[in-house]
Amino acid sequence: MTTFAVEVHQNEYLARGATDVSALVRVTATGSGGARPTAGGAEVIIVDVSGSMASPRVKIRSAIEATIAAIRCIRDGVRFAVVAGSSTAQHVYPGDGRLAVADDLTRQAAIDAVGQLRANGGTVMASWLHAADALFATEPTAIRHAILLTDGKDESPLLLEPMLEECAGRFQCDCRGIGADWEVAQLRQVASALLGDLGLVRRADELAADFTDLMERAMGKVVSDVALRIWVPQGAELTTIKQVAPGVEDLAPHRTVINERTGDYPTGAWGDESRDYHVRVKVPAREIDEEMLAARVSVIVDDATEGEGKVRAVWTADDALSTRLNPEVVRCTGQTDYADAVQSGIAALRAGDDVVATTNLGRAAQLAQALGDDAKLAEVARVVNIEDAGRGTVQLKRHVDDLDVMELDTNSTRTVRVRSSAP
Amino acid sequence: MTSRCRYGHESEAADYCDQCGSPIEVAVASPGPPVAAPGPPVAAEPVGPEADDAATDEVTQRSPPAPTERCPQCGTPRVEGGRYCEVDGHDFSPPAVRWWVEVTADRQRYDAEAPDGLAFPEDYLPRTFALDGEEVLIGRRAPSPPPNAIDLGGTPEDQAISRRHAVLRRTADGAYALIDCGSTNGTSLGRLPAPLEPGVAVALIDGDQIYLGAWTRIAVHATPE
């Protein structure tokens, strides 16, 4: 039985007249260990087989190998299918518009079918997602998860957007880009809309390991359709609701209105894991020594509250209290600021605005250093020459590998959490 | 069971008001007088038992369908029990502002206004009154004055003040407005060029100076608690 615990990290003390309450809300699920999803799982693997996958030849071979690796990870009893995507979607396995039940026989049959794939045609992701959605519709009560692998840019963004709206909330989809010809912002849009994770696979031979990893995580999910419900008092406004770990993800666009003061934010399926959210509320100021509940954060599963955390505000005349910074909150704002700085910097780089690019990437270097995140600092250093990370002074490189820029961009929203010493 | 917060909101949640987020101190269903709840110090705690009564009165008055209260800024009807205007966030009952007045004898007023035959009270000691309740009468020896009235009778006495001279009426946002009751000699507000029209309410602000009678000046104060 999975249980959810909600921890709130904040400095609840506000100075006179202050209205900004910031908190890090950590939700931890435990107890799913070894449990099988009660509703059963459904998995669709979507692999790009557009013409571009044929060059270099190793790309389609790697995609096939990765898909096979993923198929091997599908647990017995899970319903699954493989879809090949080009200008249209092709049902590769089982092929009759349904999902197969995983066992040794069906897994082998799927592997055989995938081995026959050839690269050909264009890239219309909307058709792939539509096919996945139709497959999942045959298992409406299952925990529905898809993996989408592509190497190119979607050719019909006008179709893609409404399709994402259509599919949002029906299944989750982790996205992987391979090579340097896909567009980070576009695939991020797909992953965000479908509550999935975005990743860049630099070398084709890394793909199988990454797919195995993704699939293992997907198979660990046992509770589906978990939502965060956030209440704020009258006169208050929820100004930020972002997941900050394991990745930075703005939840605000996913809001479902419960009532004027309460909204639900879908978080998809959970296994044993912990996720961090940055909650920021603008409240009407009160007098010194008054207390206010600034936000009530509940975990909602099947319309029942499974855990609750309280974000409080207490006004104080004591500056020593109100100016104290909560290290967890500092860290989480650092993560989101870093992602913003990187993305603004790269957008400026692409637009040829060197001044803005230098400023933002300098800020990114500074934040990465402050976060103590050496991996991020190294990623920034591949795109700019860092003169002084502490002061955020950098110089643009004369020649930059496109893949390095894409990797910096993709990973900007991924966060490494350093365990806090606090309980 | 529902609870009630210090602003009179009903709340399903028993820890914090599910409307305004205030800590819940007293459960409605609990019999007997409200007990001071333990917990964080509350600076704006109303003074004395009268204040508690006033809060209870306000609640009872709200039970029958009262005329819809509207936001004084944008006219949007107030949501039942809601503290803030849903449109512009206007605070209908801001906490912890204490309204009080200080009555003094004003020499300039006397020199400009006083009819012959009235002496200026050189020995007038300023008097302060806390404003409390929906209506505060300003008058001089009014017959059976309400307990919260500002009675300016008693030596030295400004003879030019009417028995029922003016009223301070609480406004939707918890402030006060001044209304002249049709007094014989009228009421003025320092920042306005002409005396008040009888029966017309003028919202008061902190620092306002009310002039009435031959030499009476009432300074208005709104102090955060």
XYZ file of C-alpha atoms in Angstrom:
648
model
C 0.000 0.000 0.000
C 1.498 3.265 -1.085
C 1.371 6.128 1.379
C 2.193 9.758 0.774
C 3.961 12.085 3.171
C 4.082 15.828 2.683
C 6.858 17.922 4.211
C 6.952 21.699 4.062
C 10.235 23.603 4.194
C 9.899 27.321 4.611
C 10.648 30.357 6.680
C 7.143 31.215 7.777
C 8.177 34.535 9.306
C 7.369 37.645 7.330
C 8.327 41.244 8.007
C 5.621 43.837 8.545
C 3.731 44.426 5.325
C 5.382 41.487 3.519
C 3.092 39.470 1.271
C 5.294 36.883 -0.419
C 5.282 33.370 1.065
C 7.599 30.800 -0.479
C 7.894 27.152 0.428
C 9.388 23.941 -0.774
C 6.855 21.136 -0.506
C 8.326 17.656 -0.617
C 5.986 14.777 -1.380
C 7.319 11.308 -0.702
C 5.577 8.072 -1.607
C 6.567 4.900 0.194
C 5.302 1.378 0.630
C 4.905 0.464 -3.045
C 7.931 -1.811 -2.777
C 7.406 -4.850 -4.976
C 3.704 -4.117 -5.246
C 2.174 -4.623 -8.618
C 0.006 -1.853 -9.910
C -3.459 -2.747 -8.778
C -5.015 -1.407 -11.932
C -2.380 -2.987 -14.152
C 0.012 -1.165 -16.386
C -0.176 -0.243 -20.062
C 2.885 0.673 -22.081
C 3.207 1.967 -25.646
C 6.611 2.401 -27.215
C 6.639 4.921 -30.031
C 9.714 4.827 -32.218
C 10.469 7.317 -34.968
C 11.112 5.535 -38.273
C 11.029 8.630 -40.488
C 13.434 8.774 -43.441
C 15.969 10.771 -41.471
C 16.435 7.828 -39.114
C 18.198 6.050 -42.012
C 21.210 8.342 -41.923
C 23.503 7.528 -40.459
C 22.402 3.897 -40.682
C 23.425 3.342 -37.096
C 20.548 5.542 -35.930
C 17.691 3.255 -36.968
C 19.660 0.225 -35.783
C 20.154 1.871 -32.390
C 16.497 2.832 -32.203
C 15.553 -0.775 -32.907
C 18.006 -2.040 -30.285
C 16.698 0.439 -27.746
C 13.114 -0.557 -28.439
C 14.055 -4.196 -28.020
C 15.771 -3.393 -24.712
C 12.636 -1.638 -23.556
C 10.432 -4.544 -24.593
C 12.590 -6.890 -22.543
C 11.875 -4.752 -19.459
C 8.111 -4.969 -19.746
C 6.850 -7.021 -16.843
C 4.587 -10.002 -17.221
C 0.943 -9.017 -17.292
C 1.528 -5.453 -18.471
C -0.443 -4.577 -21.610
C 1.817 -3.223 -24.316
C 2.181 -2.247 -27.953
C 4.818 -0.859 -30.290
C 4.036 1.963 -32.708
C 6.355 3.083 -35.497
C 6.010 6.744 -36.392
C 6.564 8.540 -39.661
C 4.023 10.641 -41.579
C 1.505 8.215 -40.167
C 1.551 5.724 -37.324
C 2.088 2.059 -37.971
C 0.961 -0.545 -35.469
C 4.063 -2.740 -35.340
C 2.944 -5.053 -32.562
C 0.518 -6.633 -31.828
C -0.869 -4.811 -34.842
C -4.586 -5.126 -34.411
C -5.149 -1.813 -32.624
C -5.083 -3.523 -29.238
C -2.545 -4.078 -26.522
C -0.881 -7.443 -25.983
C -0.403 -8.974 -22.539
C 3.308 -9.292 -21.836
C 4.799 -12.742 -21.428
C 7.789 -14.504 -22.935
C 5.939 -15.289 -26.158
C 4.487 -11.844 -26.800
C 7.734 -10.077 -25.894
C 9.636 -12.246 -28.396
C 7.011 -11.662 -31.070
C 7.280 -7.915 -30.517
C 11.069 -8.064 -30.744
C 10.817 -9.954 -34.041
C 8.389 -7.385 -35.457
C 10.560 -4.453 -34.409
C 13.570 -6.059 -36.094
C 11.804 -5.705 -39.442
C 11.424 -1.906 -39.195
C 12.775 0.246 -42.017
C 13.162 4.031 -42.027
C 10.915 5.872 -44.421
C 8.650 8.926 -44.591
C 8.127 12.135 -42.618
C 7.607 13.140 -38.978
C 4.035 13.825 -37.886
C 3.983 13.264 -34.147
C 0.287 14.012 -33.845
C -0.478 10.797 -35.715
C 1.801 8.805 -33.398
C 0.180 10.229 -30.289
C -3.258 9.620 -31.716
C -2.387 5.970 -32.281
C -1.072 5.642 -28.720
C -4.183 7.331 -27.351
C -6.428 4.894 -29.243
C -4.445 1.943 -27.888
C -4.648 3.218 -24.316
C -8.381 3.769 -24.719
C -8.761 -0.027 -24.724
C -7.325 -0.103 -21.151
C -8.858 2.926 -19.492
C -8.190 1.819 -15.915
C -4.514 0.964 -16.365
C -1.530 3.141 -15.476
C -0.828 4.415 -18.969
C 2.720 5.251 -19.998
C 4.400 5.826 -23.350
C 7.958 6.344 -24.512
C 8.540 8.444 -27.599
C 11.861 8.343 -29.403
C 12.579 10.756 -32.234
C 15.486 12.227 -34.135
C 13.696 14.999 -35.950
C 11.473 17.955 -35.861
C 7.736 17.580 -36.057
C 6.473 18.705 -39.427
C 2.926 19.565 -38.378
C 3.003 21.691 -35.253
C -0.524 22.836 -36.082
C -1.729 19.267 -35.616
C 0.511 18.607 -32.657
C -0.819 21.215 -30.297
C -4.494 20.190 -30.334
C -3.419 16.538 -30.158
C -1.440 17.260 -26.999
C -4.498 18.870 -25.477
C -6.515 15.832 -26.458
C -4.069 13.384 -24.912
C -3.212 15.367 -21.770
C -4.356 13.483 -18.705
C -4.983 10.271 -20.657
C -1.437 8.976 -20.654
C 2.035 10.031 -19.664
C 4.814 10.159 -22.202
C 8.564 10.319 -21.648
C 10.380 11.752 -24.667
C 13.878 11.091 -25.947
C 15.654 12.984 -28.678
C 18.535 11.403 -30.515
C 21.053 13.263 -32.640
C 21.083 17.003 -33.238
C 18.170 17.499 -35.623
C 15.284 17.552 -33.188
C 14.062 20.653 -31.480
C 14.411 20.826 -27.716
C 11.582 23.304 -27.160
C 9.192 21.257 -29.258
C 9.884 17.931 -27.608
C 9.788 19.640 -24.223
C 6.303 20.815 -25.120
C 5.245 17.207 -25.738
C 6.876 15.920 -22.552
C 5.415 18.744 -20.441
C 1.899 18.371 -21.766
C 2.005 14.634 -21.110
C 3.731 14.895 -17.703
C 6.783 13.139 -19.020
C 10.493 13.459 -18.784
C 12.654 14.893 -21.590
C 16.078 13.554 -22.399
C 18.783 13.879 -24.985
C 20.605 10.784 -26.099
C 23.970 11.810 -27.416
C 25.177 8.546 -28.822
C 23.003 5.912 -30.358
C 24.675 3.183 -28.325
C 23.531 4.854 -25.090
C 19.956 4.447 -26.108
C 19.378 0.891 -24.951
C 20.608 1.658 -21.428
C 18.478 4.794 -21.262
C 15.362 2.960 -22.474
C 15.949 0.190 -19.964
C 16.192 2.785 -17.251
C 13.044 4.595 -18.382
C 11.111 1.371 -18.575
C 12.212 0.242 -15.140
C 11.022 3.507 -13.704
C 7.719 3.226 -15.571
C 7.222 -0.311 -14.285
C 7.751 0.951 -10.725
C 4.714 3.220 -10.879
C 1.864 1.754 -8.900
C -0.501 4.636 -8.209
C -1.959 6.493 -11.161
C -3.488 9.923 -11.548
C -2.116 11.531 -8.428
C -2.905 15.215 -8.128
C -1.766 18.015 -5.892
C -4.642 20.060 -4.554
C -3.708 23.551 -3.460
C -5.929 25.834 -1.459
C -5.059 29.465 -0.837
C -7.047 31.889 1.319
C -9.334 34.573 0.068
C -7.468 37.517 -1.327
C -4.354 35.395 -1.892
C -2.893 34.316 -5.191
C -0.845 31.245 -6.007
C 1.947 32.862 -8.008
C 4.178 29.818 -8.489
C 3.497 26.100 -8.554
C 6.450 24.290 -10.038
C 7.917 20.878 -9.670
C 11.616 21.476 -9.000
C 12.838 17.916 -8.510
C 13.372 15.485 -10.159
C 12.892 18.028 -12.935
C 11.740 21.598 -13.272
C 8.178 21.647 -14.536
C 5.664 24.462 -14.325
C 2.380 22.966 -13.152
C 0.384 26.190 -13.417
C -0.835 25.514 -16.978
C -2.261 22.147 -15.867
C -4.574 23.669 -13.253
C -8.079 22.290 -12.885
C -10.327 24.642 -10.956
C -11.983 23.020 -7.933
C -13.378 26.241 -6.533
C -12.357 29.869 -6.406
C -9.621 29.179 -3.905
C -8.611 25.667 -4.832
C -6.984 24.084 -7.850
C -5.812 20.589 -8.757
C -2.526 19.936 -10.522
C -1.983 16.504 -12.081
C 1.323 14.804 -11.286
C 0.725 11.518 -13.106
C 1.666 8.119 -11.744
C 3.862 7.476 -8.731
C 6.044 4.672 -7.455
C 8.268 4.890 -4.397
C 9.786 8.295 -4.996
C 10.045 11.824 -3.774
C 9.272 15.009 -5.658
C 9.787 18.630 -4.703
C 7.468 21.492 -5.493
C 7.991 25.195 -5.188
C 4.839 26.864 -3.902
C 4.703 30.620 -3.763
C 1.688 32.589 -2.588
C 0.981 36.291 -2.472
C -1.138 36.876 0.605
C -2.764 39.990 1.993
C -0.481 41.324 4.728
C -1.631 41.074 8.301
C -0.524 42.639 11.516
C 2.501 41.686 13.554
C 2.098 38.363 15.420
C -0.858 37.325 13.309
C -0.769 33.952 11.633
C -2.330 32.833 8.388
C -2.495 29.573 6.518
C -1.059 30.664 3.175
C -1.612 27.366 1.373
C -2.877 23.892 2.106
C -1.249 21.319 -0.148
C -2.960 17.935 -0.342
C -2.126 14.805 -2.269
C -5.261 13.531 -3.977
C -5.665 9.940 -5.128
C -9.087 8.762 -6.315
C -10.725 11.847 -4.802
C -9.327 11.022 -1.372
C -6.740 13.052 0.499
C -3.647 10.920 1.064
C -1.407 13.511 2.672
C -1.367 17.145 3.554
C 1.102 19.941 4.171
C 0.565 23.451 5.457
C 2.351 26.548 4.239
C 2.079 29.175 6.947
C 2.690 32.863 7.315
C 3.454 34.571 10.608
C 4.174 38.267 10.679
C 6.882 39.339 13.042
C 8.646 42.521 14.046
C 11.802 40.490 14.624
C 14.083 41.045 11.622
C 16.311 38.192 12.661
C 13.385 35.831 12.082
C 11.925 37.349 8.941
C 15.214 37.660 7.068
C 16.265 34.070 7.643
C 16.490 32.074 4.429
C 15.368 28.492 4.262
C 18.152 26.567 2.484
C 15.688 24.254 0.709
C 13.736 27.193 -0.674
C 16.941 28.915 -1.775
C 17.972 25.739 -3.521
C 14.698 25.273 -5.336
C 14.553 28.860 -6.565
C 18.157 28.386 -7.696
C 17.087 25.391 -9.795
C 14.261 27.223 -11.528
C 16.373 30.364 -12.004
C 19.083 28.226 -13.563
C 16.646 26.668 -16.041
C 15.291 30.111 -16.921
C 18.778 31.576 -17.375
C 19.890 28.700 -19.610
C 16.790 28.793 -21.769
C 16.848 32.586 -22.143
C 20.561 32.434 -22.885
C 20.169 29.810 -25.582
C 17.232 31.628 -27.162
C 19.392 34.765 -27.332
C 22.299 32.756 -28.711
C 20.084 31.453 -31.495
C 18.738 34.944 -32.177
C 22.291 36.276 -32.423
C 21.899 38.539 -29.410
C 25.322 38.046 -27.895
C 24.901 40.508 -25.049
C 21.747 38.893 -23.665
C 23.199 35.426 -24.256
C 26.383 36.305 -22.362
C 24.455 37.794 -19.440
C 22.094 34.864 -19.091
C 24.673 32.137 -19.541
C 26.888 33.972 -17.065
C 24.025 33.924 -14.603
C 23.560 30.214 -15.325
C 27.230 29.553 -14.517
C 26.878 31.527 -11.310
C 23.762 29.600 -10.262
C 25.275 26.222 -11.150
C 28.244 27.060 -8.957
C 25.995 28.252 -6.125
C 24.000 25.033 -6.381
C 27.230 23.092 -6.157
C 26.192 21.263 -9.321
C 29.416 20.403 -11.126
C 27.661 18.525 -13.923
C 25.642 21.607 -14.784
C 28.696 23.838 -14.550
C 30.503 21.515 -16.979
C 27.565 21.678 -19.393
C 27.619 25.480 -19.313
C 31.391 25.408 -19.825
C 30.959 23.483 -23.070
C 28.957 26.397 -24.509
C 30.790 29.391 -23.018
C 34.246 30.066 -21.594
C 33.720 30.643 -17.898
C 36.056 33.294 -16.556
C 34.645 33.615 -13.065
C 31.676 31.458 -12.184
C 31.227 33.158 -8.834
C 30.712 36.514 -10.494
C 28.957 35.111 -13.518
C 31.445 36.393 -16.067
C 31.621 34.292 -19.229
C 32.578 34.704 -22.867
C 30.799 33.164 -25.799
C 32.788 30.537 -27.617
C 33.637 31.083 -31.222
C 32.558 27.634 -32.194
C 29.992 25.645 -30.278
C 28.818 22.102 -30.950
C 25.064 22.115 -31.529
C 24.680 18.958 -29.461
C 26.326 20.696 -26.505
C 23.804 23.517 -26.719
C 20.940 21.032 -26.978
C 22.215 19.037 -24.050
C 22.569 22.166 -21.922
C 19.035 23.132 -22.885
C 17.530 19.676 -22.294
C 19.237 19.132 -18.977
C 18.511 22.642 -17.683
C 15.216 21.394 -16.285
C 16.700 18.253 -14.768
C 17.687 18.601 -11.185
C 20.029 16.707 -8.971
C 18.861 16.791 -5.432
C 21.368 16.964 -2.679
C 19.934 15.338 0.399
C 19.263 17.922 3.014
C 20.430 17.412 6.550
C 17.027 18.533 7.773
C 14.539 15.721 8.492
C -18.858 20.278 12.704
C -17.985 23.697 11.524
C -15.730 26.135 13.271
C -15.587 29.850 13.159
C -12.492 32.001 12.796
C -11.858 35.314 14.435
C -13.232 37.102 11.394
C -16.544 35.265 11.719
C -16.087 32.935 8.751
C -17.518 29.462 9.013
C -14.905 26.849 8.303
C -15.092 23.113 7.659
C -11.411 22.812 8.445
C -10.799 22.786 12.176
C -7.206 24.045 12.150
C -7.266 27.097 9.893
C -10.232 28.960 8.448
C -10.905 27.610 4.972
C -11.824 31.057 3.805
C -9.202 33.434 5.140
C -6.577 31.081 6.594
C -6.774 32.435 10.137
C -6.083 29.987 12.932
C -9.324 28.603 14.343
C -9.611 29.523 17.967
C -13.166 28.665 19.000
C -15.459 25.957 17.698
C -19.000 27.195 17.082
C -20.677 24.122 18.465
C -18.840 24.358 21.757
C -21.240 25.450 24.495
C -20.533 28.254 26.874
C -18.563 31.425 26.420
C -15.624 31.434 24.077
C -12.440 30.394 25.754
C -9.246 32.134 24.888
C -7.496 29.554 22.784
C -3.871 28.772 23.367
C -1.600 29.366 20.451
C 0.305 32.170 18.860
C -0.162 35.582 20.413
C -2.771 37.593 18.608
C -2.001 41.262 18.797
C -5.322 42.347 17.388
C -7.335 40.580 20.034
C -10.315 42.834 20.677
C -10.168 44.543 24.049
C -12.405 43.267 26.799
C -15.611 41.275 26.727
C -17.577 44.001 24.908
C -15.490 43.442 21.839
C -16.281 39.730 21.901
C -19.944 40.554 22.192
C -19.718 42.902 19.280
C -18.213 40.145 17.162
C -21.003 37.773 18.151
C -23.619 40.427 17.412
C -22.217 40.923 13.990
C -22.580 37.228 13.347
C -26.152 37.042 14.551
C -27.056 40.039 12.489
C -25.792 38.296 9.443
C -28.107 35.285 9.806
C -31.294 36.860 8.378
C -30.950 37.643 4.690
C -29.371 41.056 4.907
C -29.282 43.410 1.960
C -26.324 42.545 -0.238
C -23.235 44.328 0.843
C -21.249 45.738 -2.006
C -17.610 46.551 -2.503
C -17.234 50.286 -1.939
C -14.626 50.432 -4.692
C -16.153 48.463 -7.553
C -19.706 47.646 -6.449
C -19.331 43.869 -6.643
C -21.619 42.102 -4.149
C -19.765 40.659 -1.200
C -19.620 36.891 -1.045
C -21.377 35.714 2.125
C -18.855 35.690 4.916
C -16.049 36.606 2.560
C -13.572 39.092 3.772
C -12.251 40.266 0.409
C -13.957 41.543 -2.698
C -13.708 38.818 -5.312
C -12.959 41.359 -8.031
C -10.514 43.896 -6.709
C -9.517 42.304 -3.417
C -10.916 45.138 -1.347
C -10.715 44.181 2.308
C -14.224 44.306 3.803
C -13.047 43.890 7.347
C -9.415 44.738 7.711
C -8.233 43.558 11.082
C -6.504 45.391 13.764
C -7.076 49.013 12.966
C -8.214 50.881 16.038
C -10.239 53.991 15.357
C -10.265 56.630 18.031
C -10.813 60.356 18.316
C -9.348 63.126 20.381
C -11.549 66.073 21.278
C -9.882 69.409 21.903
C -10.810 73.065 22.081
C -9.509 74.844 18.980
C -8.618 78.484 19.363
C -8.638 79.284 15.639
C -12.061 77.764 15.252
C -13.275 79.811 18.186
C -11.852 83.023 16.766
C -13.431 82.427 13.382
C -16.769 80.905 14.318
C -17.817 81.592 17.874
C -20.828 83.847 18.356
C -20.535 86.591 20.923
C -21.112 85.643 24.500
C -19.331 82.263 24.440
C -16.020 82.104 26.199
C -13.106 79.980 24.954
C -12.245 77.300 27.502
C -8.567 77.857 28.188
C -8.510 74.965 30.632
C -10.051 72.342 28.314
C -8.469 68.953 28.816
C -8.428 66.865 25.618
C -10.748 63.877 25.786
C -10.229 60.677 23.849
C -12.898 58.211 22.786
C -12.421 54.825 21.155
C -14.814 54.281 18.275
C -16.711 51.080 18.790
C -19.813 49.657 17.144
C -21.698 50.326 13.953
C -22.818 53.840 14.903
C -21.258 56.312 17.262
C -23.313 59.329 18.188
C -21.605 62.670 18.675
C -23.762 64.983 20.754
C -24.215 66.937 23.902
C -26.396 65.569 26.684
C -28.535 63.550 24.270
C -31.484 61.898 26.026
C -30.585 58.262 26.822
C -27.401 58.188 24.746
C -26.098 54.785 23.616
C -23.186 53.588 25.740
C -20.652 54.116 22.981
C -21.702 57.699 22.285
C -19.282 60.597 22.331
C -21.022 62.868 24.783
C -19.454 66.302 24.762
C -21.534 67.480 27.684
C -19.869 68.469 30.926
C -17.760 71.463 31.827
C -16.347 73.096 29.849
C -19.189 72.578 27.444
C -19.502 73.748 23.851
C -23.043 75.174 23.816
C -23.131 75.252 20.005
C -23.183 71.474 19.761
C -26.581 69.866 19.248
C -27.886 67.042 21.403
C -27.734 64.724 18.416
C -25.134 66.470 16.335
C -23.462 63.935 14.104
C -22.949 60.234 13.718
C -19.867 58.193 12.913
C -21.016 55.143 10.995
C -18.855 52.108 10.368
C -18.301 51.507 6.662
C -17.992 48.209 4.830
C -14.218 48.295 5.036
C -14.242 48.744 8.805
C -13.474 52.458 8.694
C -15.853 55.208 9.746
C -17.867 57.801 7.887
C -19.092 61.095 9.284
C -22.727 62.163 8.905
C -24.196 65.388 10.171
C -27.587 64.722 11.775
C -29.030 68.079 10.733
C -27.361 69.855 13.621
C -28.170 73.491 14.316
C -24.687 74.802 13.635
C -23.413 72.183 11.238
C -20.316 70.011 11.009
C -17.190 70.604 8.969
C -14.300 68.468 7.928
C -10.918 70.169 7.811
C -10.046 69.011 4.327
C -13.386 69.970 2.798
C -14.138 73.566 1.796
C -17.802 73.579 2.841
C -19.707 72.173 5.843
C -21.251 68.732 5.412
C -24.690 68.359 3.887
C -26.927 66.879 6.588
C -27.393 63.148 6.071
C -24.539 62.768 3.604
C -21.811 60.380 4.703
C -18.174 61.328 4.198
C -15.610 58.601 4.690
C -13.006 59.518 7.257
C -9.317 58.933 6.984
C -6.624 58.856 9.596
C -5.728 62.411 10.553
C -9.048 63.993 9.647
C -10.139 67.009 11.716
C -13.832 67.382 12.449
C -15.023 70.846 13.482
C -18.306 71.458 15.252
C -19.850 73.846 17.685
C -18.072 77.017 18.678
C -14.626 75.640 19.318
C -14.692 71.851 19.269
C -12.219 70.030 17.100
C -12.250 66.240 16.879
C -9.088 64.649 15.524
C -9.640 61.238 13.931
C -7.031 58.523 14.350
C -6.792 55.079 12.813
C -3.968 53.251 14.485
C -2.778 49.799 13.524
C -2.792 47.651 16.614
